[in-house]
Amino acid sequence: MKSIARDSLALLAQERVRVDLVAPDEIGRRTPPVELPLLLQLKMAAESKGSERGASGARRSGLPVDLVAMELLAGIGRGLHVDAVDLGARDELSSEDLFEDALALLAVVGSVDPGILASRAVVWRGWVVQIQAYLSPERRTPVPGVCPAEGCGQAEWFSYDEDGDMVSAPALMALWEGDRVDAVMCSCCFAVWPRGQLWELGQALGQGLDWRTLARPE
């Protein structure tokens, strides 16, 4: 759980070098793209969509997209600050700050009690998945099997719904672009297998990732 907690906080608050998006034969010749922290991406999306579309812009869940993003951002911000104070990463008199709270938590992950960390890691990972789903609402279908990424080995991931109830889903999900699968991602460790690596992933899972598997409904 320590690695899941650390990876989740890092994705929320730190830039990520996407080596996984560079083809094997281009490694060393092409600079990998850098992905902005998810919290910054969500903040930018909320501000840009709000200014471009306003209250009459595109809608999701019956609300203007900027309001949905702002509510998600505010909820995560409150949660991060409470966690940072409770786990001793920040002083209780400190003001709420998305990145300071997340980075402070990242700095103390190694010293948090394993039992407490296990429960918080589920929540932090859930925030990552929520932000990713908001920013890229592509079609997703489950892929059965255990994640073969080193140090993961999970078949399911757990999170909490809006009512606070624990929910679970397959760890591996196929991400679609149009009518074809663009990649497979693990919701536990956030490993990504681009389209060009799906055959190797299928071999690791011991099954063929054909259209019947990837098109299985959620």
Short mmCIF file of C-alpha atoms in Angstrom, two decimals, residues 1 14 18 23 29 31 34 56 64 67 99 104 122 125 133 144 148 161 170 196 211:
data_model
loop_
_atom_site.label_atom_id
_atom_site.label_comp_id
_atom_site.label_asym_id
_atom_site.label_seq_id
_atom_site.Cartn_x
_atom_site.Cartn_y
_atom_site.Cartn_z
CA MET A 1 0.00 0.00 0.00
CA GLN A 14 4.16 16.19 -9.36
CA ARG A 18 5.70 9.62 -19.78
CA ALA A 23 8.08 3.52 -28.74
CA ARG A 29 16.16 9.55 -29.76
CA THR A 31 12.32 13.15 -25.52
CA VAL A 34 5.97 15.50 -19.51
CA SER A 56 -24.26 27.83 -20.55
CA PRO A 64 -21.71 23.13 -16.16
CA LEU A 67 -18.69 23.72 -11.62
CA PHE A 99 0.06 21.33 -3.66
CA ALA A 104 3.76 17.38 2.54
CA VAL A 122 -7.59 3.90 -1.14
CA ARG A 125 -6.04 6.52 -5.45
CA ALA A 133 -12.01 10.08 -15.67
CA PRO A 144 -9.88 -9.60 -16.45
CA PRO A 148 1.63 -7.90 -14.22
CA ASP A 161 -18.59 6.36 -3.77
CA PRO A 170 -11.32 -4.65 -12.04
CA GLY A 196 1.70 -1.33 -29.37
CA TRP A 211 -11.84 -7.68 -29.39
#
